CSV table of N, CA and C in Angstrom, one decimal:
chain,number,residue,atom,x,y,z
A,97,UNK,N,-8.3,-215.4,43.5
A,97,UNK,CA,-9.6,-215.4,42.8
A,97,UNK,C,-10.2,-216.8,43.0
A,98,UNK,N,-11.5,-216.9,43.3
A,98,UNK,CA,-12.4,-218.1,43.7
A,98,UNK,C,-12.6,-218.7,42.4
A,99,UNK,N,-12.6,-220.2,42.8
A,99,UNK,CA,-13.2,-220.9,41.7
A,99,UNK,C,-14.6,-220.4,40.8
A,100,UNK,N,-15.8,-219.8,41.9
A,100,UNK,CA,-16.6,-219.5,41.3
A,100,UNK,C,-16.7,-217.9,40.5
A,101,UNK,N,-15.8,-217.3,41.1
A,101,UNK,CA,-15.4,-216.0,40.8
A,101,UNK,C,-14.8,-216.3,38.9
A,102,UNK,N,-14.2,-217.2,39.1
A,102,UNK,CA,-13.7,-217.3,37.5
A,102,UNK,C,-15.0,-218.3,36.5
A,103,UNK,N,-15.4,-218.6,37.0
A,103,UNK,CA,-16.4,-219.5,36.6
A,103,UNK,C,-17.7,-218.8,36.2
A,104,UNK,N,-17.4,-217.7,37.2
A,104,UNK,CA,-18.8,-216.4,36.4
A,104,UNK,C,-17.9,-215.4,35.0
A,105,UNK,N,-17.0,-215.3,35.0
A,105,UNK,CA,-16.1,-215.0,33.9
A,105,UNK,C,-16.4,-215.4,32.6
A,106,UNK,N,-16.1,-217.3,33.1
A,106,UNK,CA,-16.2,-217.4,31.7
A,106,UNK,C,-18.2,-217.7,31.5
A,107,UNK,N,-19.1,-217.6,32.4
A,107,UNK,CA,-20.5,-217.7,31.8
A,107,UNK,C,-21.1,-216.1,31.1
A,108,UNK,N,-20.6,-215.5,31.6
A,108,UNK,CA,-20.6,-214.2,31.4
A,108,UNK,C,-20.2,-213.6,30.0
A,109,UNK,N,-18.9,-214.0,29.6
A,109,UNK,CA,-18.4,-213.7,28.2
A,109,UNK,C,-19.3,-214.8,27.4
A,110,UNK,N,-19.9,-215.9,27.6
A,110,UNK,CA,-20.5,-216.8,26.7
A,110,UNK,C,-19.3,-217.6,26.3
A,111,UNK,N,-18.4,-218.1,27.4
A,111,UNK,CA,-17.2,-218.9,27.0
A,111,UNK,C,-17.5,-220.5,27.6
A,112,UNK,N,-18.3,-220.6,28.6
A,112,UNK,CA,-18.9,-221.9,29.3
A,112,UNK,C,-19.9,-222.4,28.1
A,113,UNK,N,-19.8,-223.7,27.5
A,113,UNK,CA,-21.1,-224.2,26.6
A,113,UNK,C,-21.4,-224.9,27.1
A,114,UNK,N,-22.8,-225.3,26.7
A,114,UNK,CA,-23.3,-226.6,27.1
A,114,UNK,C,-23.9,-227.5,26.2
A,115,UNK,N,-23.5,-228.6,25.8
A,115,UNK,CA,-24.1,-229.2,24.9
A,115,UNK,C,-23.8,-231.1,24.6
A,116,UNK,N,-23.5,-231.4,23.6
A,116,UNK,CA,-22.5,-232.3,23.3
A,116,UNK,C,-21.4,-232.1,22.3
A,117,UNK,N,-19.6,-232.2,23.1
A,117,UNK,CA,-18.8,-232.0,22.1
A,117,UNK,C,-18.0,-232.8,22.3
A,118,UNK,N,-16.9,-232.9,20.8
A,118,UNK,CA,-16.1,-233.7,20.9
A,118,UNK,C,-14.8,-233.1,20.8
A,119,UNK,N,-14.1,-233.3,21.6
A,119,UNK,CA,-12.7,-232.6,22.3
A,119,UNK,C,-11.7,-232.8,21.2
A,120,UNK,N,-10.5,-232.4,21.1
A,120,UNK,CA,-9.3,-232.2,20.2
A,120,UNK,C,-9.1,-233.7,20.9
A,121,UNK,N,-9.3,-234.1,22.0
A,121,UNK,CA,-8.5,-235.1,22.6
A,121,UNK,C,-9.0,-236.7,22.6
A,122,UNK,N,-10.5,-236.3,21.9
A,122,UNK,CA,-10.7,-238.0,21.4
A,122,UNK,C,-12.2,-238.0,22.4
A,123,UNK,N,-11.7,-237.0,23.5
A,123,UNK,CA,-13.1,-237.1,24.6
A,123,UNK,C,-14.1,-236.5,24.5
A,124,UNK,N,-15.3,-236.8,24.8
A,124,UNK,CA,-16.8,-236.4,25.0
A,124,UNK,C,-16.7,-235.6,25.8
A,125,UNK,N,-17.7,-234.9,25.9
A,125,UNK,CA,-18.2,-233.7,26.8
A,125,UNK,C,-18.9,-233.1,27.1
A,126,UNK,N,-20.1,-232.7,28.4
A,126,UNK,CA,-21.1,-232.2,28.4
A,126,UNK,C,-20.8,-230.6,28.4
A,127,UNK,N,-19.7,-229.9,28.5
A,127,UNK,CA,-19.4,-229.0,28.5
A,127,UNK,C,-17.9,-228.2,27.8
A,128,UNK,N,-17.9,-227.3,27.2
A,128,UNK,CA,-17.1,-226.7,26.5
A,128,UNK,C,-16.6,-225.3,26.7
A,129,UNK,N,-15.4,-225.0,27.3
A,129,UNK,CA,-14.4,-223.7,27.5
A,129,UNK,C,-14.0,-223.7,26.6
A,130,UNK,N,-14.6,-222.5,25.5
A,130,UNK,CA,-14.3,-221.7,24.4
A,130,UNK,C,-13.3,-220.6,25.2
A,131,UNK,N,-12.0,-220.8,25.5
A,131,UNK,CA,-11.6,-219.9,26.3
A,131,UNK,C,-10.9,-218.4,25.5
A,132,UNK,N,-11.1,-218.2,24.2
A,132,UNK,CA,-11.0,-217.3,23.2
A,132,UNK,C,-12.3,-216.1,23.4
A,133,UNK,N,-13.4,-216.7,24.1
A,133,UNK,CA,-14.3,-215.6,24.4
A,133,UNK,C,-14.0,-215.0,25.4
A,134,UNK,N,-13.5,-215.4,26.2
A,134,UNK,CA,-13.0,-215.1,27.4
A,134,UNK,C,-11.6,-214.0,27.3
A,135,UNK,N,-10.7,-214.3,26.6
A,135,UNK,CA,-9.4,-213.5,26.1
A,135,UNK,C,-9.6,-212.2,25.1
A,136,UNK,N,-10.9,-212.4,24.4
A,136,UNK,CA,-10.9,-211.1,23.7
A,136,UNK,C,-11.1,-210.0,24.5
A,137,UNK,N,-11.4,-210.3,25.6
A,137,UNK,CA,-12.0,-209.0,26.9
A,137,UNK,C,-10.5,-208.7,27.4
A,138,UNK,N,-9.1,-208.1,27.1
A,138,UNK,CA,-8.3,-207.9,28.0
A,138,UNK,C,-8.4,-207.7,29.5
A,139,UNK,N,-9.3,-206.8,30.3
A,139,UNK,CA,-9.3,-206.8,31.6
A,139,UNK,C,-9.6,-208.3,32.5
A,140,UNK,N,-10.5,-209.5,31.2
A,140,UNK,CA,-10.9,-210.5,31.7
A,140,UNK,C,-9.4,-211.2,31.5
A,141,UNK,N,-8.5,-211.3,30.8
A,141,UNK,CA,-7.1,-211.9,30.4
A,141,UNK,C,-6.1,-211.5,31.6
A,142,UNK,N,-5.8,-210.8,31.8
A,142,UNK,CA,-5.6,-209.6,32.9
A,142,UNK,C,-5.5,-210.7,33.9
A,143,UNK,N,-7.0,-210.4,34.6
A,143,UNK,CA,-7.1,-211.2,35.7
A,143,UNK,C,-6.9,-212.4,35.9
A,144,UNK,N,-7.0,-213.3,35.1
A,144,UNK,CA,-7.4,-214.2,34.8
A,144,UNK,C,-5.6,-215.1,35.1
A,145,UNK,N,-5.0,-214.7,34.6
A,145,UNK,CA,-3.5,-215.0,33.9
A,145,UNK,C,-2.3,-214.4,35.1
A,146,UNK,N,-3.1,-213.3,35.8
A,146,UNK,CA,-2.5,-213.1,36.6
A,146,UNK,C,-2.7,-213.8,37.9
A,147,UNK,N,-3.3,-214.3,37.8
A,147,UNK,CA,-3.6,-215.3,39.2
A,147,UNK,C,-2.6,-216.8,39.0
A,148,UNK,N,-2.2,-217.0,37.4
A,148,UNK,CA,-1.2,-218.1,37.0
A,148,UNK,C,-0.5,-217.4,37.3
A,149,UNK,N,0.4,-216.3,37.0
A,149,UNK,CA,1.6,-215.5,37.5
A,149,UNK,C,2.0,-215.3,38.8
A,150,UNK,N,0.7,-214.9,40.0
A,150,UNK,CA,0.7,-214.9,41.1
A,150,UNK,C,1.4,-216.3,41.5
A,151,UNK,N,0.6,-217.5,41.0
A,151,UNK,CA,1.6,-218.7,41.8
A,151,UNK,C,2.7,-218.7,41.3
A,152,UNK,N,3.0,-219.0,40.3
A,152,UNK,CA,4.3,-219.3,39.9
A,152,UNK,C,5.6,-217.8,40.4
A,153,UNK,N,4.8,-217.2,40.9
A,153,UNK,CA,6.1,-216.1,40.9
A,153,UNK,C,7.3,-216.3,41.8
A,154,UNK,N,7.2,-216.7,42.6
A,154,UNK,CA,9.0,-217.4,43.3
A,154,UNK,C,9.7,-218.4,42.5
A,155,UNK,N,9.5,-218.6,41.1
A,155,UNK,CA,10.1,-219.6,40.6
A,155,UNK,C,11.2,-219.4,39.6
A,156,UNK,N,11.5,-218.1,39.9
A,156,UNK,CA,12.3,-217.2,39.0
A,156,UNK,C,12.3,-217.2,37.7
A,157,UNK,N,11.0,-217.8,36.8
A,157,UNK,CA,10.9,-218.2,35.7
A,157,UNK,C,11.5,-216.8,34.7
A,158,UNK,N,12.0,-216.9,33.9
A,158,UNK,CA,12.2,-216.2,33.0
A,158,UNK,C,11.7,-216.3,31.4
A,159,UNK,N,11.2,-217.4,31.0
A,159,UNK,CA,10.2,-216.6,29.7
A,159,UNK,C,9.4,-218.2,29.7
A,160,UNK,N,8.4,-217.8,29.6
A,160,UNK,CA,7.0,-218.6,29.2
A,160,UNK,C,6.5,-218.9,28.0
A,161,UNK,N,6.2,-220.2,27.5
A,161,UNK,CA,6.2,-221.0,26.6
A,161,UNK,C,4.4,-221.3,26.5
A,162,UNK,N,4.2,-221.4,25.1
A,162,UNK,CA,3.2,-222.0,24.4
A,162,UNK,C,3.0,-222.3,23.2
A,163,UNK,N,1.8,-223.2,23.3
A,163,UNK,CA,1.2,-224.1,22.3
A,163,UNK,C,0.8,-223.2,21.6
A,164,UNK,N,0.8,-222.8,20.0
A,164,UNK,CA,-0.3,-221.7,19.4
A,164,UNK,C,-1.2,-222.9,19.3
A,165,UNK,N,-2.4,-222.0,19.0
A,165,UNK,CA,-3.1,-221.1,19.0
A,165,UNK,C,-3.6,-220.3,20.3
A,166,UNK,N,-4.1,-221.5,20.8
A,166,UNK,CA,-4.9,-221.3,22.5
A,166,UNK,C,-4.4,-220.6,23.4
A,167,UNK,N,-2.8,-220.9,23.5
A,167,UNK,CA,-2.3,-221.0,24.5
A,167,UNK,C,-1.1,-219.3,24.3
A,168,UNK,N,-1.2,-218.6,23.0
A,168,UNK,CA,-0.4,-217.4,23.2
A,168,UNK,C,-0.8,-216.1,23.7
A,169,UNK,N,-2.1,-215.5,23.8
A,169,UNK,CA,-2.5,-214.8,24.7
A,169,UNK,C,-2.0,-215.0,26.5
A,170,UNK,N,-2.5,-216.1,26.4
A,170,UNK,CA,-2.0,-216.5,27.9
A,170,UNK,C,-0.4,-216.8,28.4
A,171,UNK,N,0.3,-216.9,27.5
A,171,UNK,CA,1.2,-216.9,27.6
A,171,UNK,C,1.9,-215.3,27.9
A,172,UNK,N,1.6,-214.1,26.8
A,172,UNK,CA,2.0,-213.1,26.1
A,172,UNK,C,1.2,-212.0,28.2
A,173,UNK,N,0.3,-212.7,28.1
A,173,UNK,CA,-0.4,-211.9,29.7
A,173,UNK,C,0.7,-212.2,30.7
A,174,UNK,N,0.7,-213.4,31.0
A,174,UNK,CA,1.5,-214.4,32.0
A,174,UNK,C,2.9,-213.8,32.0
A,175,UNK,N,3.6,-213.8,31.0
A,175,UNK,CA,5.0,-213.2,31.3
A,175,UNK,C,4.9,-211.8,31.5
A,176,UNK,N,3.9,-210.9,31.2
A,176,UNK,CA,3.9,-209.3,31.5
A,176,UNK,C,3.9,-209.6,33.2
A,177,UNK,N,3.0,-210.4,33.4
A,177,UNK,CA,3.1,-210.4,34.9
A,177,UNK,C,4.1,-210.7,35.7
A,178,UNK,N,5.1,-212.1,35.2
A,178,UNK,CA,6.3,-212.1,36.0
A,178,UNK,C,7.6,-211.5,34.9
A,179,UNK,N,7.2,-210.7,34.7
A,179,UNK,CA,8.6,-209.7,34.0
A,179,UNK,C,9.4,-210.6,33.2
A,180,UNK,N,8.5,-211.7,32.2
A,180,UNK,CA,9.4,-212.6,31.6
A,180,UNK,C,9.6,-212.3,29.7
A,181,UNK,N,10.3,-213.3,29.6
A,181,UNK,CA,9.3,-213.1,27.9
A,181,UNK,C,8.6,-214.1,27.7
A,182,UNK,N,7.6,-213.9,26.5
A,182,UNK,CA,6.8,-214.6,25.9
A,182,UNK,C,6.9,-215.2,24.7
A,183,UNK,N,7.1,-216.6,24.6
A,183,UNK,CA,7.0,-217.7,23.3
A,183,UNK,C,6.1,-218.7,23.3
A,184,UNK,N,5.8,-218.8,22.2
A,184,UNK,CA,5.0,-219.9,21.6
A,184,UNK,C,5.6,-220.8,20.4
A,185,UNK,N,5.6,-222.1,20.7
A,185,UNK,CA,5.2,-223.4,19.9
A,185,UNK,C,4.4,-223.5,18.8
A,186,UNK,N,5.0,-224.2,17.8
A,186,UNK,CA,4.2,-224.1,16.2
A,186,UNK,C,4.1,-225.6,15.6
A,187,UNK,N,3.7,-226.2,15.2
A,187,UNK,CA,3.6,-227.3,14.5
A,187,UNK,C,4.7,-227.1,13.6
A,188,UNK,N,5.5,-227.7,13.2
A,188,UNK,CA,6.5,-228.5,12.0
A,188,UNK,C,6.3,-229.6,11.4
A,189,UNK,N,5.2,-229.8,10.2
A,189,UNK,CA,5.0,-231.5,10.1
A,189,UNK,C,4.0,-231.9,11.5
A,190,UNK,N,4.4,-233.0,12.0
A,190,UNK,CA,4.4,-233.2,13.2
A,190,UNK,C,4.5,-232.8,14.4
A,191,UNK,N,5.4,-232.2,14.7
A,191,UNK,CA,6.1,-231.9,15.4
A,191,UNK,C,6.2,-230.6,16.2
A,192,UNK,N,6.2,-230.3,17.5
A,192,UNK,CA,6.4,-228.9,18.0
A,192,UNK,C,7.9,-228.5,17.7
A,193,UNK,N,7.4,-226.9,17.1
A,193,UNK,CA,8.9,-226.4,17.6
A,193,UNK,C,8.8,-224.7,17.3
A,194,UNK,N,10.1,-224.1,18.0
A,194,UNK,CA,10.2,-222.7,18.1
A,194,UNK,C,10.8,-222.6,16.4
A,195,UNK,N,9.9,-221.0,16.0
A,195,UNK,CA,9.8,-220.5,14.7
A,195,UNK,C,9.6,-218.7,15.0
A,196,UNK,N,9.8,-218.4,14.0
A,196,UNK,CA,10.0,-216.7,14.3
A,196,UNK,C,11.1,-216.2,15.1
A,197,UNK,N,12.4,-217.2,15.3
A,197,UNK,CA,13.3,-216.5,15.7
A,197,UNK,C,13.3,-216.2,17.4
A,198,UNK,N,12.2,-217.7,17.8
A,198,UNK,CA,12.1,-217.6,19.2
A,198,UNK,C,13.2,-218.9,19.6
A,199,UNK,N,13.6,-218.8,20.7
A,199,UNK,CA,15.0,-219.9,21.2
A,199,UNK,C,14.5,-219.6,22.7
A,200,UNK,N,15.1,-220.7,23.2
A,200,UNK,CA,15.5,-221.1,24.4
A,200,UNK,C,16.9,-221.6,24.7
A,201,UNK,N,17.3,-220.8,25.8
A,201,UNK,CA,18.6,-220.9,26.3
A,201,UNK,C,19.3,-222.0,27.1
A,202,UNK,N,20.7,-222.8,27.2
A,202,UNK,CA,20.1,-224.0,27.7
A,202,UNK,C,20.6,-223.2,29.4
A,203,UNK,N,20.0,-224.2,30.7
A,203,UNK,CA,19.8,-223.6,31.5
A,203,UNK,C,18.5,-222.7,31.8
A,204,UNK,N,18.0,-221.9,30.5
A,204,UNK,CA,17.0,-221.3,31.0
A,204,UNK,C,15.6,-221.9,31.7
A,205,UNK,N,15.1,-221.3,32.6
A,205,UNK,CA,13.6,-221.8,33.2
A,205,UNK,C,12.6,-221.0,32.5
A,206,UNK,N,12.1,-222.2,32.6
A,206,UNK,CA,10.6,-221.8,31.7
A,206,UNK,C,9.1,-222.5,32.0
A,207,UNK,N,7.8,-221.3,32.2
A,207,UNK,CA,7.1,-221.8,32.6
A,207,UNK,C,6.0,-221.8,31.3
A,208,UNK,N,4.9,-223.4,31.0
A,208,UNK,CA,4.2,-223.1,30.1
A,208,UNK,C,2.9,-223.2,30.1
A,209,UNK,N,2.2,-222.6,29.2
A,209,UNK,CA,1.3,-222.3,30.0
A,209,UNK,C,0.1,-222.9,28.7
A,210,UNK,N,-1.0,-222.9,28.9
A,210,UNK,CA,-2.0,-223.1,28.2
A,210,UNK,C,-3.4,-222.8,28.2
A,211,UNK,N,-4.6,-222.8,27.2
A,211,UNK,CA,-5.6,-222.2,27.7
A,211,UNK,C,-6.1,-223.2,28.3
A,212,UNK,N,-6.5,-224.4,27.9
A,212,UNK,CA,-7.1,-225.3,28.5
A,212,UNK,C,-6.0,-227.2,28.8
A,213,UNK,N,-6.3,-227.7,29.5
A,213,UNK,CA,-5.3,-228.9,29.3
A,213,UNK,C,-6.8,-230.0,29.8
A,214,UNK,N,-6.5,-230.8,28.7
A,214,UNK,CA,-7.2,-231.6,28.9
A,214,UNK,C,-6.6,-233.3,29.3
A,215,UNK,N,-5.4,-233.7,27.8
A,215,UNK,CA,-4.9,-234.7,28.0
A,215,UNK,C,-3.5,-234.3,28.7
A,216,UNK,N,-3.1,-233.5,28.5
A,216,UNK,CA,-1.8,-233.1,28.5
A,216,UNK,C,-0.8,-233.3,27.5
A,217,UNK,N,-1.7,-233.2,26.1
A,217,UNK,CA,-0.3,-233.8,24.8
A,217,UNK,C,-0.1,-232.7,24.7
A,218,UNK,N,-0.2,-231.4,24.6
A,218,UNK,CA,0.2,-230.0,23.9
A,218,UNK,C,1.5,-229.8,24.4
A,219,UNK,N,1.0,-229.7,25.9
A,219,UNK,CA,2.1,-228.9,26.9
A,219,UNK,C,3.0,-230.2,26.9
A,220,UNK,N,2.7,-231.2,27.2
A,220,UNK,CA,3.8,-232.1,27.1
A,220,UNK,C,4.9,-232.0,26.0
A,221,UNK,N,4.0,-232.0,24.6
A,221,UNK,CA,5.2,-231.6,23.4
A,221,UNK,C,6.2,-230.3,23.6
A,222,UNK,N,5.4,-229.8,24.3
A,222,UNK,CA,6.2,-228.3,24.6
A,222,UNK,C,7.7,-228.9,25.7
A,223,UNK,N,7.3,-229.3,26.4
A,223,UNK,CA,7.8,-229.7,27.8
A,223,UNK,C,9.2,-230.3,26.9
A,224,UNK,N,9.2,-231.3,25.7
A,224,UNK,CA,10.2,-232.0,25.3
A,224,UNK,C,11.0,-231.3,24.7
A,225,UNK,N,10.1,-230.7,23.8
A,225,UNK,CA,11.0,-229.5,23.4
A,225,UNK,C,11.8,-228.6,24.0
A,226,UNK,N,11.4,-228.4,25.2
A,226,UNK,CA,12.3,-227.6,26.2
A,226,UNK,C,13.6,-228.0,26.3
A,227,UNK,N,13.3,-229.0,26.6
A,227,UNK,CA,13.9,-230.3,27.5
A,227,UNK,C,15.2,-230.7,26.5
A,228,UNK,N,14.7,-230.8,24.8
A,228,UNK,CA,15.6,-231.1,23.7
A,228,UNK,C,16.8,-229.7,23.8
A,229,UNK,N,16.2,-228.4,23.9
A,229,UNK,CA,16.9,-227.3,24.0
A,229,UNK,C,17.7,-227.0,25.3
A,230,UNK,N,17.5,-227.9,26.0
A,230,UNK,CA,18.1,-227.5,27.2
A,230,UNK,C,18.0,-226.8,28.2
A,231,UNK,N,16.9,-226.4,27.8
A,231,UNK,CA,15.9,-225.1,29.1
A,231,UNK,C,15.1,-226.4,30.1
A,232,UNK,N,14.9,-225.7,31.2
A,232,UNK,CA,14.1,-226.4,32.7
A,232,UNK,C,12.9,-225.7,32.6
A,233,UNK,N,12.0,-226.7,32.2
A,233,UNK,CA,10.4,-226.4,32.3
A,233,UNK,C,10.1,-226.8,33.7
A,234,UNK,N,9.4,-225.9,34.3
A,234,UNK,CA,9.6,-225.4,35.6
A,234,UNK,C,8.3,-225.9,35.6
A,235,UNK,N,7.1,-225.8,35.4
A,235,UNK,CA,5.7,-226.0,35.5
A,235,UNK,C,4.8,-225.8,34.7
A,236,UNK,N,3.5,-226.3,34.4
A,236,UNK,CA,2.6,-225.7,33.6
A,236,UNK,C,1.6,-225.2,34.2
A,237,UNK,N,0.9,-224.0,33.9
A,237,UNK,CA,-0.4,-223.7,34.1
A,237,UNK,C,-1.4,-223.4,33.0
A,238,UNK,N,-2.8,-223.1,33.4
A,238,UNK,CA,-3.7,-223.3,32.8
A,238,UNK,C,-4.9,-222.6,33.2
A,239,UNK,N,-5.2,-222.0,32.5
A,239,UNK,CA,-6.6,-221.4,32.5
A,239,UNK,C,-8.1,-222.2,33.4
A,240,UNK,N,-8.3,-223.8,32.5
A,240,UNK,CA,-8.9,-224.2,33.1
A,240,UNK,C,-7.6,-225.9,32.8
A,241,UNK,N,-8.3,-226.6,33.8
A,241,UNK,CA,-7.6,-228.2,33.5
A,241,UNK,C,-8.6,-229.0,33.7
A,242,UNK,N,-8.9,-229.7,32.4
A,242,UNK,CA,-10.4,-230.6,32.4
A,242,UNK,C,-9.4,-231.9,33.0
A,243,UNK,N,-8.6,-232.7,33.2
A,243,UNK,CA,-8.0,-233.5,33.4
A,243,UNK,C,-8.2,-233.7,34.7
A,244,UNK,N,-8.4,-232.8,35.7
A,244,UNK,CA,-9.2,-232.8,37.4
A,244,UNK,C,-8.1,-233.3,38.4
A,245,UNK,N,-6.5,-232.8,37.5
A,245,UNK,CA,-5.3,-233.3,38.4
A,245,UNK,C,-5.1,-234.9,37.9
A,246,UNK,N,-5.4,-235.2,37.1
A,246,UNK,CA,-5.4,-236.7,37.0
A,246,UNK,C,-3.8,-237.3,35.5
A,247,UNK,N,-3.0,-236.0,35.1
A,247,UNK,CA,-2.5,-236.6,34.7
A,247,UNK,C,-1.1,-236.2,34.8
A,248,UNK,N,0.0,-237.0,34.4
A,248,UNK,CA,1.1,-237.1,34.7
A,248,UNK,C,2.1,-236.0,33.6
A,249,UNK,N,2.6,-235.0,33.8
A,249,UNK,CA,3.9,-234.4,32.5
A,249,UNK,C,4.8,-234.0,33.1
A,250,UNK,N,5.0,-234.8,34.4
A,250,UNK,CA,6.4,-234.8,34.7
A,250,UNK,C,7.0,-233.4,35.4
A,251,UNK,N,5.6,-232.5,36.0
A,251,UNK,CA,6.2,-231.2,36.3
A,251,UNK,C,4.9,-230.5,37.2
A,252,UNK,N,4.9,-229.7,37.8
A,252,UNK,CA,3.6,-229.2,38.8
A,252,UNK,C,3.2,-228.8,37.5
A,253,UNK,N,1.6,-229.1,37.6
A,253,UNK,CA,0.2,-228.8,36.8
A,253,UNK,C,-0.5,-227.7,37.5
């Protein structure tokens, strides 16, 4: 799928904004991926998540990790695609962690995913968490990455 091919996706659902906003992350913005308008369309989730699955598929991942809120749809798509399961990350206090009886195995690989990555603190906290459990975070992907490759978590972005 082309960059502009997804890029009509999300102007299409009314998921591209344009305005001025202020990011979860501290940063300004002339533009905003509401990527929640984009996920309520399943055929648009579909596509979209399977093209994350498409790369990652030689990596033998076995269950896929996320941040709630943003990031469980895309997750919950993403492993239908590589035959994995799907978990998500919850706030504790502070703190990320697995709730509802979700675990990670140690040894297990795991790929996480998110809707949007801007600094990299979400998936990062995820990544430690793994890492605390003893599972191998194998990589993150992303819907969109406003970061433009520019930051470091220690694992293909």
């Amino acid at each position: 799928m082309k960059p502009e091919s997804v890029l009509e996706i999300f102007e299409k659902t009314g998921a591209l904004l344009s305005g001025h906003f202020l990011l979860t992350s501290g940063q300004h913005s002339r533009q905003y991926f509401q990527c929640a308008r984009v996920l309520q369309f399943p055929d648009y989730a579909e596509q979209l998540c399977s093209q994350i699955a498409s790369h990652f598929s030689q990596h033998n991942i076995s269950a896929v990790a996320a941040p709630a809120v943003g990031g469980i749809i895309v997750a919950h798509e993403t492993a239908r695609h590589l035959e994995a399961r799907a978990i998500f990350t919850e706030r504790e206090g502070s703190q990320m962690a697995l709730r509802r009886g979700f675990e990670v195995k140690s040894g297990e690989r795991v790929l996480v995913v998110e809707d949007v990555v801007t600094t990299g603190g979400s998936v990062g906290e995820v990544i430690a968490l793994i890492k605390s459990l003893r599972g191998v975070p194998i990589a993150v992907g992303s819907l969109v990455d406003r970061s433009g490759g520019m930051i470091n978590i220690g694992v293909e972005l």
